[in-house]
Structures are given as structure tokens and as C-alpha cells.
Coordinates of C-alpha atoms in Angstrom, one line a residue:
X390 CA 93.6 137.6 90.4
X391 CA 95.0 134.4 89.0
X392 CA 98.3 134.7 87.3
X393 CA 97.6 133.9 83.3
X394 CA 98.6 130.1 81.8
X395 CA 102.1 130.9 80.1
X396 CA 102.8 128.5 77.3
X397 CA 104.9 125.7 79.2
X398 CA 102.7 125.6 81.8
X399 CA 99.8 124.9 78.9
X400 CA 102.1 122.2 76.9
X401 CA 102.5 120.8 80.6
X402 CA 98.4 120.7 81.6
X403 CA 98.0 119.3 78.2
X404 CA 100.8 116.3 78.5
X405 CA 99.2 115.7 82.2
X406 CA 95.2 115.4 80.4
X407 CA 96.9 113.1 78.0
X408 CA 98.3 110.9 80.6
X409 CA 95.1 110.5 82.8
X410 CA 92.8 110.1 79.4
X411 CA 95.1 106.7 78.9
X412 CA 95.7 106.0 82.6
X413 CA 92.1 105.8 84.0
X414 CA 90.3 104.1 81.0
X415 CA 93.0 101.4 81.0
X416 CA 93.5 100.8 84.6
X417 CA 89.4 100.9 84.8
X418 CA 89.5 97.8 82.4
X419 CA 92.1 96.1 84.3
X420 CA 89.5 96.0 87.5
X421 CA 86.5 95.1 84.9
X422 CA 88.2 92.1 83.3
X423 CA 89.3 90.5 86.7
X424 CA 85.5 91.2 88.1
X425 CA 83.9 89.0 85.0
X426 CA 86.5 86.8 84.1
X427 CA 86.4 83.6 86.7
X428 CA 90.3 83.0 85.5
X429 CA 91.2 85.7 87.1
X430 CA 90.2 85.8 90.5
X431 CA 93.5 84.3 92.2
X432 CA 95.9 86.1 95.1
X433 CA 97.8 87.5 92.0
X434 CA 95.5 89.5 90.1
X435 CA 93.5 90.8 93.3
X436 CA 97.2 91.9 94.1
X437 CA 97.0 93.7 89.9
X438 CA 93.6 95.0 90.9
X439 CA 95.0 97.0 94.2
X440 CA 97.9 98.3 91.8
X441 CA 95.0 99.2 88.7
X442 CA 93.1 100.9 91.9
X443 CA 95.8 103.2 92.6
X444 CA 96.8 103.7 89.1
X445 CA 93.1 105.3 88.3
X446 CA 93.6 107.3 91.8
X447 CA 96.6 108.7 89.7
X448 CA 94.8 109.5 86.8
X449 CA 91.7 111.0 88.4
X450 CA 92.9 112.7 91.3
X451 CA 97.2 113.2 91.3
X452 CA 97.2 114.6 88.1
X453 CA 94.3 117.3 88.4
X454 CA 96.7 118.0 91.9
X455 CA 99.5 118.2 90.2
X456 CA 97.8 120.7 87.7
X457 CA 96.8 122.8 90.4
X458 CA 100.5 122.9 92.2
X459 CA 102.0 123.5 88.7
X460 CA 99.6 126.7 88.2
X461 CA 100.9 127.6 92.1
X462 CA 97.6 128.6 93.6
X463 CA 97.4 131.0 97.0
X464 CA 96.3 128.7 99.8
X465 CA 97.1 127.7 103.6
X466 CA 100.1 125.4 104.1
X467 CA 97.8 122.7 105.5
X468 CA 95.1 123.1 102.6
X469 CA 98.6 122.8 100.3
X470 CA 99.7 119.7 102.3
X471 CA 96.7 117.9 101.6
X472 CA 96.8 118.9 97.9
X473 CA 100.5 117.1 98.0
X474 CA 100.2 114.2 100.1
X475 CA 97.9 111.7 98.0
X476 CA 100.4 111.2 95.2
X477 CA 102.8 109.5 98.2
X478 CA 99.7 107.0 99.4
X479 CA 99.6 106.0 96.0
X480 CA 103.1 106.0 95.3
X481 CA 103.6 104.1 98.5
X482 CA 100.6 101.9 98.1
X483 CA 101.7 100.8 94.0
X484 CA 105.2 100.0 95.7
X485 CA 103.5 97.5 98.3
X486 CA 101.2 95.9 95.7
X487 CA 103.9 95.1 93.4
X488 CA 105.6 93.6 96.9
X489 CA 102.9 91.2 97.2
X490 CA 102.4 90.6 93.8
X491 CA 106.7 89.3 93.8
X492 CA 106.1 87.9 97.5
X493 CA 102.9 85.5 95.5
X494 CA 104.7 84.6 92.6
X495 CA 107.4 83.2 95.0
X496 CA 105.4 81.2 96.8
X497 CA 103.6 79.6 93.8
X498 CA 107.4 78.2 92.4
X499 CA 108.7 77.6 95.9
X500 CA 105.5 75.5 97.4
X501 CA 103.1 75.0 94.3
X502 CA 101.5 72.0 95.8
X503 CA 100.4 74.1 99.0
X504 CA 100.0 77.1 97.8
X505 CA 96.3 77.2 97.5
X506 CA 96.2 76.6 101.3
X507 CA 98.7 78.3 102.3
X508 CA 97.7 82.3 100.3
X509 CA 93.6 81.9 100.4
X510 CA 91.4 85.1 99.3
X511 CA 90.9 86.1 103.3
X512 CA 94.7 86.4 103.6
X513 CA 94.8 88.0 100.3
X514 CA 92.4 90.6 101.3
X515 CA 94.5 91.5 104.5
X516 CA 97.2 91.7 103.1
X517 CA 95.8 94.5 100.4
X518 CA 94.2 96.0 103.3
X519 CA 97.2 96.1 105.2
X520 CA 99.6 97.2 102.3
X521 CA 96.5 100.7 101.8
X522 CA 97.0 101.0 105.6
X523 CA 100.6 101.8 105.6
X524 CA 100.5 103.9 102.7
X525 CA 98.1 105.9 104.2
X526 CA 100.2 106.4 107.3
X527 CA 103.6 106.8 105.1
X528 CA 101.9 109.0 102.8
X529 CA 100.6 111.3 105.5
X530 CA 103.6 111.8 107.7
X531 CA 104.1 115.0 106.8
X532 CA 100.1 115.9 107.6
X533 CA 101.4 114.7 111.2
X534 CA 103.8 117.4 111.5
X535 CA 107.1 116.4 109.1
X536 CA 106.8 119.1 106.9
X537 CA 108.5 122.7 106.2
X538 CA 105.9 124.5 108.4
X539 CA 108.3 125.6 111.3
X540 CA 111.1 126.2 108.5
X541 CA 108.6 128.5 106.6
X542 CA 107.9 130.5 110.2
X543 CA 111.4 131.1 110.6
X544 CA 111.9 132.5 107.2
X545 CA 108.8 135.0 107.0
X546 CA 109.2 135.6 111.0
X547 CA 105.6 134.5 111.9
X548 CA 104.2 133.6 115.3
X549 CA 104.8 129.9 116.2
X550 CA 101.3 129.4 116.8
X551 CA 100.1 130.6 113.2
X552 CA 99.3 128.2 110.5
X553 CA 96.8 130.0 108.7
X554 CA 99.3 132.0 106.6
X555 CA 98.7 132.1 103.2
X556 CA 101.8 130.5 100.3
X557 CA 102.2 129.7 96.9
X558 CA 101.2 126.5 96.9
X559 CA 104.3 123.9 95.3
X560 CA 105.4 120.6 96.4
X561 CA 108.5 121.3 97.8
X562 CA 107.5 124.3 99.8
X563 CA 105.4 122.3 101.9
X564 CA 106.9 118.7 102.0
X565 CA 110.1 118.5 103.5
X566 CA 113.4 117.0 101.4
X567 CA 114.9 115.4 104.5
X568 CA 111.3 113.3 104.6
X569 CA 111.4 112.6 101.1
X570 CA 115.2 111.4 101.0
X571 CA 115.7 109.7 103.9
X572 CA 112.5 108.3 105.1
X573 CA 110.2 107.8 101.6
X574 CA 113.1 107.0 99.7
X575 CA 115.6 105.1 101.9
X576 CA 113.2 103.5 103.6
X577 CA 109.5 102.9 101.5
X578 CA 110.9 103.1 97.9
X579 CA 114.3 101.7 97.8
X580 CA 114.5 99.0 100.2
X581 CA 110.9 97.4 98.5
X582 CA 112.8 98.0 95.2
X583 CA 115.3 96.0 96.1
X584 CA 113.5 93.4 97.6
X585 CA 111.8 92.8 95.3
X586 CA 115.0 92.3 92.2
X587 CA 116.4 89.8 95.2
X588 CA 112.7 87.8 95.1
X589 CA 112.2 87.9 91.3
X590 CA 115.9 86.7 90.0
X591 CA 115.1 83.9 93.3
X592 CA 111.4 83.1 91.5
X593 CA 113.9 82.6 87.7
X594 CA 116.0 80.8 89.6
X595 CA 113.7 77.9 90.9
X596 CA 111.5 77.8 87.7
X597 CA 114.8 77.5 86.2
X598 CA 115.8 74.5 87.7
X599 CA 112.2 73.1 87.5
X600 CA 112.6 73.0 83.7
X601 CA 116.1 71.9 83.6
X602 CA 115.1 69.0 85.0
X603 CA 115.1 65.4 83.1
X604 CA 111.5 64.8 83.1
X605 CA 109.5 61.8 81.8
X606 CA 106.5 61.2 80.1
X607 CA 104.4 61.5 83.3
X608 CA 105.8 64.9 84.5
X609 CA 104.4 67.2 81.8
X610 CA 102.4 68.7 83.8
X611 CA 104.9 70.2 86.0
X612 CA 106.5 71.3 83.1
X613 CA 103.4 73.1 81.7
X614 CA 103.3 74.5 85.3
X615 CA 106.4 76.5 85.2
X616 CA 106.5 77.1 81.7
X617 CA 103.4 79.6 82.5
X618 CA 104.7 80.7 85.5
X619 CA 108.0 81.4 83.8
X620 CA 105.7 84.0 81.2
X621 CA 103.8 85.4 84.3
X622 CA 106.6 86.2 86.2
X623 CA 108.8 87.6 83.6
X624 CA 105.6 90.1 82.6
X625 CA 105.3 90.9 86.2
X626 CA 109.0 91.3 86.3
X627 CA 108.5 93.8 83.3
X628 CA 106.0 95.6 85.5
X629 CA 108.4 96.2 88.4
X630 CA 111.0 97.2 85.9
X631 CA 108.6 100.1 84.4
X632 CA 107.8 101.3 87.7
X633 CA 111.5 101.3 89.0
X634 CA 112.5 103.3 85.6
X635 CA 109.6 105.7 86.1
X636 CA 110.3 106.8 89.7
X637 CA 114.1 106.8 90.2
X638 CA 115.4 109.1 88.3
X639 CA 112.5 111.9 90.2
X640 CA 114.0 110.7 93.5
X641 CA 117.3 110.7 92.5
X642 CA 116.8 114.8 91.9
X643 CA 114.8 115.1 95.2
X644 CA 118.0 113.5 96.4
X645 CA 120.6 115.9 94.7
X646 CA 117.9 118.6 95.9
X647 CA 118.8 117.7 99.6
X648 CA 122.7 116.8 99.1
X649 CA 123.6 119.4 97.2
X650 CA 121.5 122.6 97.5
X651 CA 124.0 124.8 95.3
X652 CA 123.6 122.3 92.4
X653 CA 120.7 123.8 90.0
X654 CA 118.6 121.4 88.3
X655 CA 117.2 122.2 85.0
X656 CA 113.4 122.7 85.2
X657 CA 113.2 120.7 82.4
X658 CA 114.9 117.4 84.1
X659 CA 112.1 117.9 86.8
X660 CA 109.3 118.3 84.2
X661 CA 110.2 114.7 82.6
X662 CA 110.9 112.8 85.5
X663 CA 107.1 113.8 86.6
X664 CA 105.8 112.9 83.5
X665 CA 107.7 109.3 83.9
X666 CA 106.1 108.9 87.6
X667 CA 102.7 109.6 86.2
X668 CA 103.0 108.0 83.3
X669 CA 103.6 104.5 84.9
X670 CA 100.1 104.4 85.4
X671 CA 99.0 103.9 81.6
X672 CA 101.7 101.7 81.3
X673 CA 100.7 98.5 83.1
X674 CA 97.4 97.8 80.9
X675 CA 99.7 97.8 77.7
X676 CA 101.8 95.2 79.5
X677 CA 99.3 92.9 80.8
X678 CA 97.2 93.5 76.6
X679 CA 100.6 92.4 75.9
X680 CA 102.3 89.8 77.8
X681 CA 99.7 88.1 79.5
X682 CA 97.4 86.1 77.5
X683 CA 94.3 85.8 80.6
X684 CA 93.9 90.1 80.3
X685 CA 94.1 90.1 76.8
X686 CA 91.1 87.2 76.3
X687 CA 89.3 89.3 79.3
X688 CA 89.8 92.4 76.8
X689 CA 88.8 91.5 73.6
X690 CA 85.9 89.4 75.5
X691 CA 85.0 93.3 76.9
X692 CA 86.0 94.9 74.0
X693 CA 83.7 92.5 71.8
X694 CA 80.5 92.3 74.1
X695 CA 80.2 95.5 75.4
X696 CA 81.5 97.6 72.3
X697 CA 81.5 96.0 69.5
X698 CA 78.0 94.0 70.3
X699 CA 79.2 90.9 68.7
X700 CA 77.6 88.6 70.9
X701 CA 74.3 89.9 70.5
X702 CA 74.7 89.8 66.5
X703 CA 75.5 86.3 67.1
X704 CA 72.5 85.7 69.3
X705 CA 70.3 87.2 66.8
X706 CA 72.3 85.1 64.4

């Protein structure tokens, strides 16, 4: 029989169905304004759309995961495995998006004039593919044999050809710290992270001295140039900065987890840094509604056509 809902575990489910009800519906009308909206359509916002893809993928399917590990179902270790694994494809593939959307807004302030020809929509389209391939492989590692399976025969004293046994399903029981730490961490998180601060304060620094120039009458379009790409980069930057506060402090504890197994963590730490990871994902439409003045025309345009029926009043006007 399945073990009753205790209270926290309810306030949890209900914080979690909060989370996706904003998360998918926003990230749903990132893709929809980029698909109608012509103005949209460059390297950067295909980059957004790959990020608003994953972010819905958090929504609809990590959080109804997450649900299920928090409730701590009976299952195989593999069937467990699988139940954990897609929230680090995502995780991984949101880091590698916001690495191409830094790596594009570099290259339009560092070579505007060839930019066009240099980061075409093929080359943006393999490189999206690419960054969903390497998620996929970073994200499954542990399906490939990094996980706690041999440390979980030792401990119940099982045959080393058995997998089949049954566990309580949680996240750490089947995916392995030392995987988490030192190889998603310290080598698909952190280095990106950084990365990525080195190529935004390196994108404020050229536009910077762009607009510090002494320009003359005839240069004012340059100036218009990186006066937008100065707002679009600092959003972006934003964007990165949300994502960064969201997922450090839970690897930080995974981190603690492995360094210092003696040192007890209150549950309630745990709880709040998962709600931060998952609630990145209804954070980024508020930002672009917010700070970027392309998403918020492509909104209200949505907003007033397809819900409020505006422009058919005014037709039959």
C-alpha cells in the first residue's frame, strides 16, 4: 500500500503545481511569440527558444518527477534512474543555451558588420543541436553505469549480477555525489558559469567603449546600435544571473553532501534550494515581459489577438 501524503509533503506537491502552472504557460509563449513575430527570428532568440524549450520540459515533466521522488515510490534502481536523470539534460541543456546565447551577443559587439555571415540560421541550428546532444550524454552518465548501484549491492549484500531489486526511490539513492560534485558541477555547471561572467563583463566592455567614443553627426547609427545591444545584453545578463542564483546554492549542499558526510543539512535548506532550481523556469518570461521591449510587443500582440479579440472588433469595426 502507498504510504499516506503527510502535510509537508502536500505544502511541497502544492508549491511544485504552482511552479509548473507559471513555468509552462510562460515558457509556451516565449516559443509562440518568436514563431509569429518576424523580429524575432535571429541566432539570439532561436538560442531563447532552446532555453523556453527546456524550461516547459521542467514544468511538464521534472516537476511531476520530482513529485513522484518526493512521495518515495517502490521501484527498480534503473526504473528510479530514469525517473532522476531528465532534470540533469535539462539542467545541462539551459546551461549550454545560455552559453550560446553570451557566445552570440559577443560576436554581435566584437564583429557587428560580419556578423550576419559569420552566425547564419544553419550554424545556429547546429549549434542548438549540438548543445541537446551533450546534455543528453551529460545528463545520462549515470544511466551508463555512474551511479550508486554497486554501492547499494554492497550494502544490502545482493548478487552482483542483480539489478532488479526493488528501493525507495530518491535522488540521491540512485545518483552518485562524486558524479554530481566533481563531474556535473566542476565540470558542466561551474566552468560554463564562469565562462560566461568572463564573456558578458568582455561584451560591457566593448559596447562601452563604442559609446564612449566622440561621434559625429554621421555615426548615429552606431550609436543606436549599441545602445540596444547595451539593453539586450544586460537583460540577458539578468537571465544568467537568475539562473546562477537558482542553482548554486542546491550544488553547493550536494557539495557539503560529498565533503562532509557528518555535517547534517536541514531538510528545509534542501526543500528551498529545489524550489529555486525549478523555479528558474517561470522566471525568464517575466524578464524578457520586462526588459526586452521585442517579447513584450510579441505579447501583448498574442495577448490582444488571440485573447482579448481586439483585432477582430477592429475588423468588424
Amino acid at each position: 500500500m502507498a504510504h499516506p501524503i503527510s502535510a509537508f509533503q502536500a505544502a511541497y506537491i502544492s508549491i511544485e503545481v504552482l511552479i509548473a502552472l507559471v513555468s509552462v504557460p510562460g515558457n509556451i509563449l516565449v516559443i509562440w511569440a518568436v514563431k509569429m513575430n518576424q523580429a524575432l527570428r535571429d541566432a539570439t532568440f532561436c538560442f531563447i527558444v532552446s532555453l523556453a524549450v527546456a524550461d516547459v520540459a521542467v514544468g511538464a515533466l521534472v516537476i511531476p518527477l520530482a513529485i513522484i521522488i518526493n512521495i518515495g515510490p517502490q521501484t527498480e534502481f534503473y526504473s528510479c534512474l530514469m525517473v532522476a536523470c531528465p532534470v540533469l539534460i535539462l539542467t545541462e541543456s539551459s546551461i549550454l543555451a545560455l552559453l550560446a546565447i553570451a557566445v552570440d551577443r559577443y560576436l554581435r559587439v566584437k564583429i557587428p558588420v560580419r556578423y550576419k555571415s559569420v552566425v547564419t540560421p544553419r550554424r545556429a541550428a547546429v549549434a542548438i543541436a549540438c548543445c541537446w546532444i551533450v546534455s543528453f550524454l551529460v545528463g545520462l552518465t549515470p544511466m551508463f553505469g555512474w551511479n550508486n548501484l554497486n554501492k547499494m549491492r554492497r550494502t544490502q549484500g545482493l548478487n552482483a549480477s542483480r539489478t532488479d531489486f526493488v528501493i525507495t526511490c530518491q535522488f540521491e539513492t540512485v545518483i552518485s555525489m562524486e558524479y554530481m560534485v566533481y563531474f556535473n558541477f566542476f565540470v558542466w555547471v561551474l566552468p560554463p558559469l564562469l565562462l560566461m561572467l568572463l564573456i558578458y563583463l568582455e561584451v560591457f566592455n566593448l559596447i562601452r567603449k563604442q559609446l564612449n567614443k566622440k561621434v559625429s553627426s554621421s555615426s548615429s547609427d552606431p550609436q543606436k546600435y549599441y545602445g540596444k545591444e547595451l539593453k539586450i545584453a544586460k537583460s540577458l545578463a539578468l537571465v544568467l544571473f537568475l539562473f546562477a542564483l537558482s542553482w548554486l546554492p542546491l550544488h553547493v549542499l550536494n557539495c557539503i553532501t560529498l565533503f562532509c558526510p557528518s555535517c547534517e543539512t536541514p531538510h528545509i535548506l534542501t526543500y528551498i534550494a529545489i524550489f529555486l532550481t525549478h523555479g528558474n523556469s517561470a522566471m525568464n518570461p517575466i524578464v524578457y515581459a520586462f526588459r526586452i521591449k521585442k517579447f513584450r510587443t510579441a505579447f501583448l500582440q498574442i495577448w490582444n489577438q488571440y485573447f482579448c479579440c481586439k483585432s477582430a472588433k477592429n475588423a468588424a469595426a
